[in-house]
Short mmCIF file of C-alpha atoms and ligand atoms in Angstrom, two decimals:
data_model
loop_
_atom_site.label_atom_id
_atom_site.label_comp_id
_atom_site.label_asym_id
_atom_site.label_seq_id
_atom_site.Cartn_x
_atom_site.Cartn_y
_atom_site.Cartn_z
CA MET A 1 -53.14 -296.77 -44.62
CA THR A 2 -57.15 -295.67 -44.54
CA THR A 3 -60.09 -297.30 -42.62
CA THR A 4 -63.78 -297.23 -43.40
CA ALA A 5 -65.64 -295.47 -40.74
CA LYS A 6 -67.00 -296.90 -38.06
CA ALA A 7 -70.68 -298.03 -39.36
CA THR A 8 -73.43 -298.52 -36.46
CA VAL A 9 -74.75 -301.86 -35.82
CA ARG A 10 -78.01 -302.62 -37.35
CA THR A 11 -80.32 -305.30 -36.57
CA TYR A 12 -82.02 -307.10 -39.29
CA ARG A 13 -84.89 -310.00 -38.84
CA ASN A 14 -86.14 -312.89 -41.14
CA TYR A 15 -88.14 -312.08 -43.80
CA ILE A 16 -90.95 -314.75 -43.48
CA ASN A 17 -94.08 -315.02 -45.23
CA GLY A 18 -94.57 -311.14 -46.04
CA GLN A 19 -93.43 -310.28 -42.36
CA TRP A 20 -90.05 -309.10 -40.84
CA VAL A 21 -89.69 -311.78 -37.89
CA GLU A 22 -87.56 -312.38 -35.08
CA GLY A 23 -86.32 -315.96 -35.09
CA SER A 24 -88.16 -318.28 -32.61
CA SER A 25 -84.50 -318.68 -30.31
CA LYS A 26 -84.65 -315.18 -30.33
CA GLU A 27 -80.91 -315.79 -31.09
CA THR A 28 -78.90 -313.42 -33.22
CA PHE A 29 -75.42 -313.46 -34.94
CA ALA A 30 -72.92 -311.16 -35.37
CA VAL A 31 -71.86 -309.99 -39.12
CA TYR A 32 -68.57 -307.92 -39.43
CA ASP A 33 -66.45 -305.96 -41.55
CA PRO A 34 -63.44 -307.80 -42.50
CA ALA A 35 -61.44 -304.65 -42.96
CA THR A 36 -62.19 -303.25 -39.56
CA GLU A 37 -63.00 -306.57 -37.79
CA GLU A 38 -65.62 -304.65 -36.34
CA VAL A 39 -69.40 -305.81 -35.86
CA ILE A 40 -71.67 -304.11 -38.28
CA ALA A 41 -75.12 -305.80 -37.80
CA GLN A 42 -76.68 -308.35 -35.53
CA VAL A 43 -78.92 -310.94 -37.74
CA ALA A 44 -81.83 -312.93 -36.66
CA SER A 45 -80.94 -316.82 -36.76
CA ALA A 46 -83.62 -318.94 -38.25
CA ASN A 47 -83.49 -322.63 -36.37
CA ALA A 48 -85.51 -325.56 -37.69
CA ARG A 49 -88.67 -324.13 -36.58
CA ASP A 50 -88.22 -320.87 -38.55
CA VAL A 51 -87.16 -322.71 -41.57
CA ASP A 52 -90.45 -324.79 -41.23
CA GLN A 53 -92.37 -321.81 -41.12
CA ALA A 54 -90.68 -320.31 -43.99
CA ALA A 55 -91.11 -323.59 -46.58
CA LYS A 56 -94.80 -323.60 -45.56
CA ALA A 57 -95.22 -320.27 -46.21
CA ALA A 58 -93.75 -320.70 -49.31
CA ARG A 59 -95.70 -324.07 -50.16
CA ALA A 60 -98.96 -322.61 -48.90
CA ALA A 61 -97.88 -319.54 -51.78
CA PHE A 62 -97.35 -322.14 -54.54
CA ASP A 63 -100.11 -324.09 -54.02
CA SER A 64 -103.03 -321.85 -53.27
CA GLY A 65 -102.10 -318.55 -53.35
CA PRO A 66 -102.40 -315.52 -55.49
CA TRP A 67 -98.97 -316.50 -57.10
CA ALA A 68 -100.58 -319.41 -58.88
CA GLN A 69 -102.94 -317.10 -60.66
CA THR A 70 -100.27 -314.47 -61.84
CA THR A 71 -99.23 -314.36 -65.59
CA ALA A 72 -95.86 -314.82 -66.89
CA GLN A 73 -96.20 -311.58 -67.73
CA ASP A 74 -96.96 -309.97 -64.50
CA ARG A 75 -93.80 -312.06 -63.04
CA GLY A 76 -91.63 -310.31 -65.83
CA ARG A 77 -92.60 -306.71 -64.51
CA VAL A 78 -92.19 -308.19 -60.58
CA LEU A 79 -88.52 -308.60 -62.00
CA PHE A 80 -88.55 -305.68 -64.08
CA LYS A 81 -89.09 -303.62 -61.00
CA LEU A 82 -86.87 -305.21 -58.91
CA ALA A 83 -84.19 -304.43 -61.37
CA GLU A 84 -85.23 -300.78 -61.31
CA ARG A 85 -84.84 -300.61 -57.39
CA VAL A 86 -81.19 -302.32 -57.15
CA ARG A 87 -80.24 -299.68 -60.13
CA GLN A 88 -81.90 -296.42 -58.07
CA ASN A 89 -80.20 -297.73 -55.14
CA THR A 90 -76.80 -298.99 -56.18
CA PRO A 91 -74.55 -296.40 -54.07
CA MET A 92 -76.34 -297.88 -50.95
CA LEU A 93 -76.04 -301.24 -51.79
CA ALA A 94 -72.46 -301.27 -53.28
CA GLU A 95 -71.32 -299.62 -50.32
CA LEU A 96 -73.23 -302.04 -48.11
CA GLU A 97 -71.69 -305.11 -50.05
CA ALA A 98 -67.94 -303.81 -50.12
CA ARG A 99 -68.45 -303.10 -46.19
CA ASN A 100 -69.90 -306.24 -45.16
CA SER A 101 -67.82 -308.75 -47.74
CA GLY A 102 -64.23 -306.71 -48.02
CA LYS A 103 -64.31 -306.38 -51.95
CA PRO A 104 -63.52 -303.40 -53.54
CA ILE A 105 -66.32 -300.41 -54.44
CA VAL A 106 -65.84 -300.52 -57.96
CA GLU A 107 -66.33 -304.48 -57.78
CA ALA A 108 -69.55 -304.30 -55.82
CA GLU A 109 -70.83 -301.37 -58.17
CA TYR A 110 -70.19 -303.83 -61.02
CA ASP A 111 -71.94 -306.71 -59.01
CA MET A 112 -75.22 -304.23 -58.75
CA ALA A 113 -75.19 -303.61 -62.40
CA ASP A 114 -75.22 -307.50 -63.12
CA VAL A 115 -77.65 -308.14 -60.47
CA ALA A 116 -80.15 -305.77 -61.71
CA THR A 117 -79.20 -307.49 -65.39
CA CYS A 118 -80.15 -310.48 -63.93
CA PHE A 119 -83.39 -309.45 -62.99
CA GLU A 120 -84.03 -307.88 -65.96
CA TYR A 121 -83.00 -310.78 -68.18
CA TYR A 122 -85.37 -313.31 -66.49
CA GLY A 123 -87.80 -310.62 -66.40
CA GLY A 124 -87.98 -310.61 -70.01
CA LEU A 125 -87.85 -314.57 -70.68
CA ALA A 126 -90.61 -314.95 -67.87
CA ASN A 127 -92.95 -314.98 -70.77
CA LYS A 128 -91.09 -316.85 -73.37
CA VAL A 129 -91.23 -320.16 -71.61
CA THR A 130 -93.35 -322.52 -74.15
CA GLY A 131 -94.60 -325.99 -74.22
CA SER A 132 -94.20 -328.43 -77.51
CA VAL A 133 -96.67 -330.57 -79.60
CA ASN A 134 -94.69 -333.90 -80.08
CA PRO A 135 -95.05 -335.86 -83.10
CA VAL A 136 -97.07 -339.14 -82.01
CA PRO A 137 -99.39 -340.83 -84.47
CA ALA A 138 -102.37 -339.09 -85.91
CA ASN A 139 -104.86 -340.67 -83.67
CA ALA A 140 -103.27 -338.87 -80.82
CA LEU A 141 -102.33 -334.95 -79.62
CA SER A 142 -99.79 -334.90 -76.94
CA PHE A 143 -97.89 -331.37 -76.05
CA THR A 144 -95.73 -330.48 -73.38
CA MET A 145 -96.36 -328.46 -70.88
CA ARG A 146 -93.75 -326.58 -68.76
CA GLU A 147 -94.52 -325.88 -65.12
CA PRO A 148 -92.65 -324.59 -62.12
CA ILE A 149 -90.85 -327.29 -59.80
CA GLY A 150 -92.40 -325.65 -56.67
CA VAL A 151 -90.44 -324.52 -53.38
CA ALA A 152 -87.16 -324.15 -53.91
CA GLY A 153 -84.24 -323.75 -51.25
CA GLN A 154 -81.59 -321.97 -52.54
CA ILE A 155 -78.58 -321.38 -50.67
CA ILE A 156 -75.53 -319.18 -51.59
CA PRO A 157 -71.76 -318.19 -50.68
CA TRP A 158 -70.68 -314.86 -49.66
CA ASN A 159 -68.05 -313.96 -52.40
CA TYR A 160 -70.65 -312.32 -54.64
CA PRO A 161 -73.42 -312.09 -51.92
CA LEU A 162 -76.49 -310.13 -53.97
CA LEU A 163 -75.46 -311.21 -57.52
CA MET A 164 -75.81 -315.04 -56.38
CA ALA A 165 -79.12 -314.03 -55.03
CA ALA A 166 -79.85 -312.58 -58.31
CA TRP A 167 -78.90 -315.72 -60.13
CA LYS A 168 -81.05 -317.63 -57.91
CA LEU A 169 -84.15 -315.43 -57.30
CA ALA A 170 -84.46 -314.28 -60.84
CA PRO A 171 -85.20 -317.11 -62.72
CA ALA A 172 -87.05 -319.03 -59.65
CA ILE A 173 -89.52 -316.01 -59.93
CA ALA A 174 -89.69 -315.73 -63.80
CA ALA A 175 -90.59 -319.53 -64.23
CA GLY A 176 -93.16 -319.06 -60.89
CA CYS A 177 -91.78 -321.14 -58.16
CA CYS A 178 -91.30 -319.91 -54.72
CA CYS A 179 -88.57 -319.66 -52.55
CA VAL A 180 -86.46 -319.55 -49.40
CA LEU A 181 -83.23 -318.17 -50.03
CA LYS A 182 -80.47 -318.53 -47.29
CA PRO A 183 -77.76 -316.24 -47.74
CA ALA A 184 -74.38 -316.83 -46.48
CA GLU A 185 -74.09 -316.09 -42.70
CA GLN A 186 -70.97 -313.95 -43.56
CA THR A 187 -72.79 -311.89 -46.04
CA PRO A 188 -76.54 -311.57 -45.38
CA LEU A 189 -77.03 -307.58 -45.60
CA THR A 190 -77.43 -306.58 -49.07
CA ALA A 191 -80.19 -309.57 -49.70
CA MET A 192 -82.07 -308.34 -46.43
CA GLU A 193 -82.20 -304.78 -47.96
CA LEU A 194 -83.47 -306.27 -51.22
CA ALA A 195 -86.01 -307.97 -48.95
CA ASN A 196 -87.54 -304.52 -48.15
CA TRP A 197 -88.66 -303.90 -51.80
CA LEU A 198 -90.56 -307.61 -52.58
CA GLU A 199 -93.72 -306.31 -51.23
CA GLU A 200 -93.80 -303.09 -53.08
CA VAL A 201 -92.73 -304.91 -56.19
CA GLY A 202 -96.06 -306.88 -56.49
CA LEU A 203 -94.84 -310.33 -54.58
CA PRO A 204 -97.60 -311.76 -52.77
CA PRO A 205 -96.15 -313.27 -49.11
CA GLY A 206 -94.62 -316.32 -48.81
CA VAL A 207 -93.25 -316.08 -52.82
CA VAL A 208 -89.85 -314.95 -51.51
CA ASN A 209 -89.00 -315.79 -48.06
CA ILE A 210 -85.28 -314.88 -47.30
CA ILE A 211 -83.97 -316.46 -43.70
CA ASN A 212 -80.72 -316.58 -41.75
CA GLY A 213 -78.07 -318.12 -40.07
CA VAL A 214 -75.26 -321.11 -40.17
CA GLY A 215 -75.20 -323.65 -42.98
CA GLU A 216 -75.19 -326.60 -40.20
CA VAL A 217 -77.98 -325.48 -38.98
CA THR A 218 -80.57 -323.38 -41.44
CA GLY A 219 -78.98 -324.98 -44.64
CA ALA A 220 -79.01 -328.12 -43.16
CA ALA A 221 -83.12 -327.85 -42.14
CA LEU A 222 -84.04 -326.25 -45.95
CA VAL A 223 -82.50 -329.05 -47.15
CA ALA A 224 -83.93 -331.60 -45.32
CA HIS A 225 -87.31 -330.44 -45.18
CA PRO A 226 -90.16 -332.49 -47.46
CA GLY A 227 -91.99 -329.20 -48.19
CA VAL A 228 -89.22 -327.99 -50.24
CA ASP A 229 -89.06 -329.10 -54.20
CA LYS A 230 -85.41 -328.20 -55.26
CA ILE A 231 -82.26 -326.99 -53.68
CA ALA A 232 -79.85 -324.59 -55.57
CA PHE A 233 -76.85 -324.18 -53.72
CA THR A 234 -73.19 -322.66 -54.62
CA GLY A 235 -70.18 -323.08 -52.38
CA SER A 236 -68.03 -325.80 -51.14
CA ALA A 237 -67.63 -329.18 -52.95
CA ALA A 238 -67.50 -330.72 -49.05
CA VAL A 239 -71.03 -329.22 -48.60
CA GLY A 240 -72.34 -329.77 -51.73
CA LYS A 241 -71.44 -333.48 -50.86
CA ILE A 242 -73.29 -333.13 -47.78
CA ILE A 243 -76.63 -331.39 -49.68
CA VAL A 244 -76.91 -334.29 -51.77
CA LYS A 245 -76.75 -337.01 -49.59
CA SER A 246 -79.18 -335.51 -47.13
CA ALA A 247 -81.63 -334.48 -50.34
CA ALA A 248 -81.33 -338.10 -51.18
CA ASP A 249 -83.84 -338.82 -48.40
CA THR A 250 -86.87 -336.69 -49.91
CA LEU A 251 -85.51 -337.26 -53.40
CA LYS A 252 -85.35 -333.28 -53.98
CA ARG A 253 -84.23 -331.68 -57.20
CA VAL A 254 -80.29 -330.30 -56.56
CA THR A 255 -78.46 -328.42 -58.77
CA LEU A 256 -74.60 -327.34 -57.41
CA GLU A 257 -72.06 -324.85 -58.21
CA LEU A 258 -69.18 -325.93 -56.48
CA GLY A 259 -66.25 -323.75 -57.44
CA GLY A 260 -62.88 -325.61 -58.99
CA LYS A 261 -59.09 -325.33 -59.62
CA SER A 262 -59.48 -324.09 -62.75
CA PRO A 263 -56.40 -323.90 -65.17
CA ASN A 264 -55.47 -320.90 -67.17
CA VAL A 265 -53.17 -321.86 -70.02
CA PHE A 266 -50.61 -319.91 -71.44
CA PHE A 267 -48.66 -320.82 -74.46
CA ALA A 268 -45.29 -319.08 -75.82
CA ASP A 269 -47.22 -317.18 -78.76
CA ALA A 270 -50.04 -315.71 -76.55
CA ASP A 271 -49.85 -311.64 -76.70
CA TRP A 272 -47.51 -310.74 -74.05
CA GLU A 273 -49.11 -308.01 -72.22
CA ALA A 274 -52.52 -309.24 -72.35
CA ALA A 275 -51.40 -312.86 -71.12
CA VAL A 276 -49.51 -310.94 -67.99
CA ASP A 277 -52.39 -308.72 -66.84
CA GLY A 278 -54.83 -311.74 -68.05
CA ALA A 279 -53.11 -314.27 -65.70
CA LEU A 280 -53.05 -311.98 -62.57
CA PHE A 281 -56.74 -310.96 -63.19
CA GLY A 282 -57.65 -314.68 -63.43
CA VAL A 283 -56.60 -315.14 -60.31
CA PHE A 284 -56.78 -312.15 -58.22
CA ILE A 285 -59.94 -310.60 -58.88
CA ASN A 286 -62.53 -310.58 -56.08
CA GLN A 287 -59.33 -311.16 -53.79
CA GLY A 288 -59.18 -314.69 -55.42
CA GLU A 289 -62.81 -315.32 -53.90
CA VAL A 290 -64.00 -316.75 -57.26
CA CYS A 291 -65.70 -319.66 -57.86
CA SER A 292 -63.95 -319.98 -61.56
CA ALA A 293 -60.56 -318.44 -60.38
CA GLY A 294 -57.80 -319.27 -62.60
CA SER A 295 -55.59 -320.54 -59.88
CA ARG A 296 -53.75 -323.16 -61.82
CA ILE A 297 -51.52 -320.68 -63.83
CA LEU A 298 -50.23 -323.37 -66.70
CA VAL A 299 -47.09 -321.54 -68.82
CA GLU A 300 -45.20 -323.10 -71.52
CA LYS A 301 -41.30 -323.45 -70.68
CA LYS A 302 -40.42 -321.56 -73.52
CA ILE A 303 -41.71 -318.47 -72.08
CA TYR A 304 -41.97 -319.67 -68.15
CA THR A 305 -39.21 -317.94 -66.45
CA LYS A 306 -39.96 -314.77 -67.89
CA PHE A 307 -43.68 -314.85 -67.16
CA VAL A 308 -43.28 -315.56 -63.44
CA GLU A 309 -40.92 -312.58 -63.26
CA ALA A 310 -43.85 -310.22 -65.55
CA MET A 311 -46.43 -311.51 -63.18
CA ALA A 312 -44.57 -310.90 -59.68
CA GLU A 313 -43.64 -307.67 -61.43
CA ARG A 314 -46.95 -306.76 -62.05
CA ALA A 315 -48.50 -308.08 -58.80
CA LYS A 316 -46.38 -305.35 -57.26
CA ARG A 317 -48.80 -302.93 -58.28
CA ILE A 318 -51.85 -304.22 -57.12
CA LYS A 319 -53.28 -301.75 -54.38
CA LEU A 320 -54.52 -303.29 -51.21
CA GLY A 321 -56.70 -301.34 -49.24
CA ALA A 322 -60.01 -300.36 -47.70
CA PRO A 323 -62.77 -301.87 -49.64
CA LEU A 324 -64.64 -297.99 -49.94
CA GLU A 325 -61.50 -296.34 -51.12
CA ARG A 326 -62.18 -296.22 -55.03
CA ASP A 327 -58.71 -297.24 -56.05
CA THR A 328 -58.57 -300.33 -54.21
CA LYS A 329 -57.83 -303.45 -56.44
CA MET A 330 -57.86 -305.52 -53.71
CA GLY A 331 -59.84 -305.45 -49.96
CA PRO A 332 -59.50 -308.09 -47.40
CA LEU A 333 -60.54 -311.72 -47.23
CA VAL A 334 -64.33 -311.85 -46.14
CA SER A 335 -63.76 -313.54 -42.86
CA LYS A 336 -61.36 -314.62 -40.19
CA GLU A 337 -62.03 -318.37 -41.12
CA GLN A 338 -61.26 -317.79 -44.31
CA TYR A 339 -58.18 -315.77 -43.22
CA ASP A 340 -56.99 -318.75 -41.53
CA ARG A 341 -57.98 -320.90 -44.19
CA VAL A 342 -56.05 -319.00 -46.56
CA SER A 343 -53.10 -318.85 -44.36
CA SER A 344 -52.65 -322.13 -44.17
CA TYR A 345 -52.39 -322.45 -47.55
CA LEU A 346 -49.99 -320.00 -47.75
CA GLU A 347 -47.63 -321.88 -45.32
CA LEU A 348 -48.46 -325.17 -47.56
CA GLY A 349 -47.23 -323.41 -50.59
CA LYS A 350 -44.30 -322.27 -49.35
CA LYS A 351 -43.14 -325.94 -48.41
CA GLU A 352 -44.60 -327.28 -51.60
CA ALA A 353 -43.12 -324.91 -54.02
CA LYS A 354 -41.33 -321.68 -54.69
CA THR A 355 -42.34 -318.46 -53.65
CA ALA A 356 -42.44 -315.76 -56.42
CA ILE A 357 -44.61 -312.85 -54.49
CA GLY A 358 -46.37 -312.77 -51.34
CA GLY A 359 -47.11 -315.28 -49.02
CA GLY A 360 -48.23 -313.65 -45.87
CA ARG A 361 -49.79 -310.58 -44.33
CA PRO A 362 -49.27 -307.27 -45.88
CA LYS A 363 -47.14 -305.29 -43.40
CA GLU A 364 -49.29 -301.82 -43.49
CA PHE A 365 -52.63 -303.18 -42.39
CA SER A 366 -52.52 -303.68 -38.36
CA LYS A 367 -56.21 -304.58 -38.90
CA GLY A 368 -58.42 -306.52 -41.18
CA TYR A 369 -58.21 -309.95 -43.04
CA TYR A 370 -55.44 -308.92 -45.85
CA VAL A 371 -53.68 -311.26 -47.52
CA GLU A 372 -50.67 -310.90 -49.80
CA PRO A 373 -50.94 -311.31 -53.69
CA THR A 374 -49.41 -314.67 -53.66
CA ILE A 375 -47.45 -316.03 -56.70
CA PHE A 376 -46.55 -319.71 -56.24
CA TYR A 377 -44.17 -321.44 -59.32
CA ASP A 378 -42.75 -324.80 -59.79
CA VAL A 379 -45.64 -326.63 -58.91
CA ASP A 380 -46.42 -330.04 -59.40
CA ASN A 381 -49.82 -330.34 -60.28
CA HIS A 382 -50.18 -332.74 -57.62
CA ALA A 383 -49.34 -330.57 -55.05
CA ARG A 384 -52.13 -329.78 -52.81
CA ILE A 385 -52.02 -325.99 -53.59
CA ALA A 386 -52.37 -327.44 -57.09
CA ARG A 387 -55.54 -329.52 -56.11
CA GLU A 388 -57.29 -327.90 -53.44
CA GLU A 389 -59.66 -325.05 -53.89
CA ILE A 390 -57.55 -322.36 -51.91
CA PHE A 391 -60.30 -319.32 -52.75
CA GLY A 392 -58.18 -316.25 -51.73
CA PRO A 393 -55.51 -314.65 -53.84
CA VAL A 394 -52.94 -317.35 -54.24
CA ALA A 395 -51.90 -318.71 -57.75
CA SER A 396 -50.10 -321.56 -58.47
CA VAL A 397 -47.87 -321.47 -61.84
CA ILE A 398 -46.97 -324.68 -63.11
CA PRO A 399 -44.78 -325.37 -66.37
CA PHE A 400 -45.41 -327.40 -69.67
CA ASP A 401 -43.75 -328.49 -72.51
CA GLY A 402 -46.14 -328.45 -75.68
CA GLU A 403 -49.89 -328.60 -76.19
CA GLY A 404 -50.15 -332.40 -75.19
CA GLU A 405 -48.62 -331.92 -71.75
CA ALA A 406 -51.02 -328.70 -71.60
CA ILE A 407 -54.22 -330.22 -71.61
CA ARG A 408 -53.61 -333.48 -69.71
CA ILE A 409 -52.32 -330.76 -66.66
CA ALA A 410 -55.22 -328.74 -67.53
CA ASN A 411 -57.94 -331.90 -67.13
CA ASP A 412 -55.62 -333.80 -64.04
CA THR A 413 -58.12 -332.07 -61.42
CA PRO A 414 -61.35 -333.43 -59.87
CA TYR A 415 -63.12 -330.22 -60.81
CA GLY A 416 -64.13 -329.00 -63.86
CA LEU A 417 -65.93 -325.87 -63.60
CA ALA A 418 -63.76 -323.34 -66.07
CA GLY A 419 -60.31 -322.87 -68.30
CA ALA A 420 -59.01 -320.62 -70.36
CA VAL A 421 -56.39 -320.50 -73.42
CA TRP A 422 -54.13 -317.97 -74.26
CA THR A 423 -52.55 -318.06 -77.80
CA ARG A 424 -52.76 -316.34 -81.21
CA ASP A 425 -52.62 -319.45 -83.16
CA ILE A 426 -56.91 -320.43 -84.07
CA TYR A 427 -56.13 -324.13 -84.69
CA LYS A 428 -54.55 -324.66 -81.19
CA ALA A 429 -57.04 -322.50 -79.21
CA PHE A 430 -59.97 -324.57 -80.67
CA ARG A 431 -58.03 -327.89 -79.89
CA VAL A 432 -57.86 -327.02 -76.71
CA VAL A 433 -61.15 -325.59 -76.05
CA LYS A 434 -62.53 -329.32 -77.13
CA SER A 435 -60.15 -330.93 -75.19
CA MET A 436 -60.40 -329.30 -71.76
CA ARG A 437 -63.22 -330.92 -69.21
CA ALA A 438 -65.13 -327.79 -67.78
CA GLY A 439 -68.28 -326.18 -68.15
CA ILE A 440 -67.04 -322.45 -69.36
CA ILE A 441 -63.78 -321.92 -71.30
CA TRP A 442 -62.11 -318.73 -72.17
CA VAL A 443 -60.21 -317.88 -74.96
CA ASN A 444 -57.36 -315.12 -74.77
CA HIS A 445 -59.42 -314.17 -71.42
CA MET A 446 -60.50 -315.40 -68.12
CA GLN A 447 -63.68 -314.45 -65.89
CA PRO A 448 -65.95 -312.42 -67.96
CA THR A 449 -69.53 -313.67 -67.18
CA TYR A 450 -72.96 -312.65 -69.17
CA VAL A 451 -76.45 -313.85 -67.87
CA GLU A 452 -76.92 -314.48 -71.18
CA ALA A 453 -74.51 -317.83 -71.38
CA PRO A 454 -74.87 -320.70 -69.12
CA TRP A 455 -72.67 -320.85 -66.32
CA GLY A 456 -72.04 -324.27 -64.39
CA GLY A 457 -69.27 -327.49 -64.32
CA TYR A 458 -68.16 -330.75 -65.01
CA LYS A 459 -67.05 -333.04 -62.71
CA GLN A 460 -66.46 -332.51 -59.20
CA SER A 461 -67.82 -328.64 -60.01
CA GLY A 462 -71.31 -330.02 -59.16
CA PHE A 463 -74.09 -330.34 -61.69
CA GLY A 464 -76.90 -328.40 -63.56
CA ARG A 465 -76.58 -324.69 -65.13
CA GLU A 466 -77.51 -321.33 -64.29
CA LEU A 467 -77.96 -318.09 -66.19
CA GLY A 468 -79.83 -317.93 -69.93
CA PRO A 469 -82.51 -320.02 -70.47
CA TRP A 470 -80.49 -323.11 -68.78
CA GLY A 471 -80.95 -321.61 -65.58
CA MET A 472 -84.41 -321.34 -66.36
CA GLU A 473 -85.04 -324.96 -66.84
CA GLU A 474 -83.76 -325.96 -63.66
CA TYR A 475 -86.78 -324.50 -62.21
CA LEU A 476 -89.34 -325.86 -64.36
CA GLU A 477 -90.60 -329.86 -64.69
CA THR A 478 -92.06 -330.55 -67.73
CA LYS A 479 -95.98 -332.31 -68.23
CA GLN A 480 -96.79 -334.50 -71.06
CA VAL A 481 -100.36 -334.27 -72.16
CA PHE A 482 -101.68 -336.83 -74.31
CA VAL A 483 -105.06 -336.56 -75.84
CA ASN A 484 -107.05 -339.19 -77.21
CA LEU A 485 -108.51 -337.88 -80.65
CA ASP A 486 -109.95 -341.42 -81.45
CA GLU A 487 -113.03 -342.44 -79.99
CA THR A 488 -113.57 -346.11 -80.83
CA PRO A 489 -113.34 -348.07 -77.52
CA ILE A 490 -109.75 -349.61 -77.35
CA GLY A 491 -111.15 -352.91 -77.08
CA TRP A 492 -108.53 -354.76 -75.36
CA TYR A 493 -110.61 -356.83 -72.74
P1 LIG B 501 -69.75 -323.44 -47.47
O1 LIG B 501 -69.85 -324.03 -48.50
O2 LIG B 501 -69.72 -324.04 -46.05
O3 LIG B 501 -70.70 -322.03 -47.65
C1 LIG B 501 -71.57 -322.00 -48.83
C2 LIG B 501 -73.34 -321.90 -48.09
O4 LIG B 501 -73.82 -323.23 -47.67
C3 LIG B 501 -73.17 -320.87 -46.85
O5 LIG B 501 -74.49 -320.20 -47.32
C4 LIG B 501 -73.53 -321.89 -45.68
O6 LIG B 501 -74.74 -321.19 -44.67
C5 LIG B 501 -74.19 -323.13 -46.35
N1 LIG B 501 -74.00 -324.36 -45.63
C6 LIG B 501 -72.79 -324.93 -45.24
N2 LIG B 501 -72.57 -325.70 -44.63
C7 LIG B 501 -74.18 -326.35 -44.90
C8 LIG B 501 -74.66 -327.47 -44.97
N3 LIG B 501 -74.71 -328.48 -43.88
N4 LIG B 501 -76.08 -327.52 -45.06
C9 LIG B 501 -76.93 -326.72 -45.86
N5 LIG B 501 -76.19 -325.45 -46.19
C10 LIG B 501 -74.92 -325.24 -45.72
O7 LIG B 501 -68.57 -322.56 -47.83
P2 LIG B 501 -67.47 -321.68 -46.74
O8 LIG B 501 -67.09 -322.72 -45.41
O9 LIG B 501 -67.94 -320.19 -46.34
O10 LIG B 501 -66.21 -322.14 -47.95
C11 LIG B 501 -65.28 -322.91 -47.72
C12 LIG B 501 -64.41 -323.00 -49.13
O11 LIG B 501 -65.81 -323.46 -49.62
C13 LIG B 501 -64.24 -321.36 -49.41
O12 LIG B 501 -62.70 -321.76 -49.22
C14 LIG B 501 -64.12 -322.23 -51.22
O13 LIG B 501 -63.13 -323.10 -51.47
C15 LIG B 501 -65.52 -322.97 -51.11
N6 LIG B 501 -66.56 -322.05 -51.68
C16 LIG B 501 -66.67 -322.04 -52.96
C17 LIG B 501 -67.75 -320.99 -53.55
C18 LIG B 501 -68.49 -320.82 -54.96
O14 LIG B 501 -68.56 -320.20 -55.50
N7 LIG B 501 -68.30 -322.19 -55.46
C19 LIG B 501 -68.40 -320.09 -52.70
C20 LIG B 501 -67.76 -320.06 -51.50
C21 LIG B 501 -66.73 -320.90 -50.69
MG1 LIG B 502 -68.29 -324.23 -44.64
#
């Protein structure tokens, strides 16, 4: 086993109104390398006073700063420049991301490419937002204008740290909003590196502020702040519910992406090799710390036993290792907290179902929050391991008999983020597509995500959509303008 080289402890401050500032409490929190369990950074904590400062800076930038005068073209160029910085600095960013989150370096490099593509996409979209003319009677003119919502509070998770920052910042900047972004306290580092470039790419002070701290303090203050117009959140359903309640006091717009328990459905006629591979990829990529993880694997009874065996056999090949090793396919989980949470589900799973492979900590690691890729089978869809989001490399395999039962089980969940179906029969494939209650459905694949296509869930997986023009919509208000063309007085009174 190899470990990552000992890292120097860096310090980061918050980025508010174009300045690097310490928290008003002067407190910092530690950020870890989950492979070595060592502290790699100390980051300034933002308390409610600091959040207030950031929100006020964003408000001032929105209401009266030069940002309000920038053209859509200018906003697009800012995003193109940001994309260029990310591309130029991909080795540094990917290494920092892998070190801080535990994800394999190769995956972190893909993430950085997606970050840059996201900035480019919204850079291009910035000047393609248009209003419309409404078909009112001939004696009037009615048109709609699209205007930025204002100040957006953006709270993101730790599984795709910089990518989630890009998904939030890019459409907001393109739309002309101002932002207060709060990265996850486990993984703030790449977003803070991004902050280094905000001024030089042309963002005036206050347009993008990045503040750090735990959710219950920093995030909660952002959600409650009366000067914030919208909250965009990605994270747990539990916190999503807290946010909706708190945001109700100021009637903020809210968009939520809350993960799920997505079904990955395999019919007996699926391409065998692709299916076995796709079942593993769907649930084990990024250590299973994926909101759309195919964590419920539904397999038709005709192939069930053989399929579980084949999955277990192939899962043995998954190379666990240090995040910075290029052949690593699975790194440690992000934090001790997540390791403990996933471990408790492993214990539960051993009671609720049968174990095909895994179920604990891999023996070869003396340090680091590593968990074995784990496959539970003969899982009842009402078991907790089939209903609750585990967010680790843990698959629950459930047998089914025929299409009707597959659909029933697939939809029998409070969540509805994603789903996938594997079959060679296109009639069956599209029937299942239409029947599944989820925001993203893959056919004969699971997980590919493109900035051009919408992302978001049904049911308790949240509301609102990210990516594509849909993602931009969530940062825009619609103003209707009525122009009277008739000079005769109304004559009503
Ligand atoms: P979390 O939902 O607590 O954290 C996500 C973000 O929300 C972080 O930035 C955090 O600081 C912030 N936050 C936490 N409490 C808050 C509050 N009261 N007000 C405002 N912001 C708050 O997620 P956590 O605890 O890291 O992970 C718990 C579980 O959540 C995971 O096991 C997984 O099931 C799920 N999760 C889902 C994600 C997704 O992509 N949908 C991402 C991360 C976690
Ligand atoms: Mg939490």
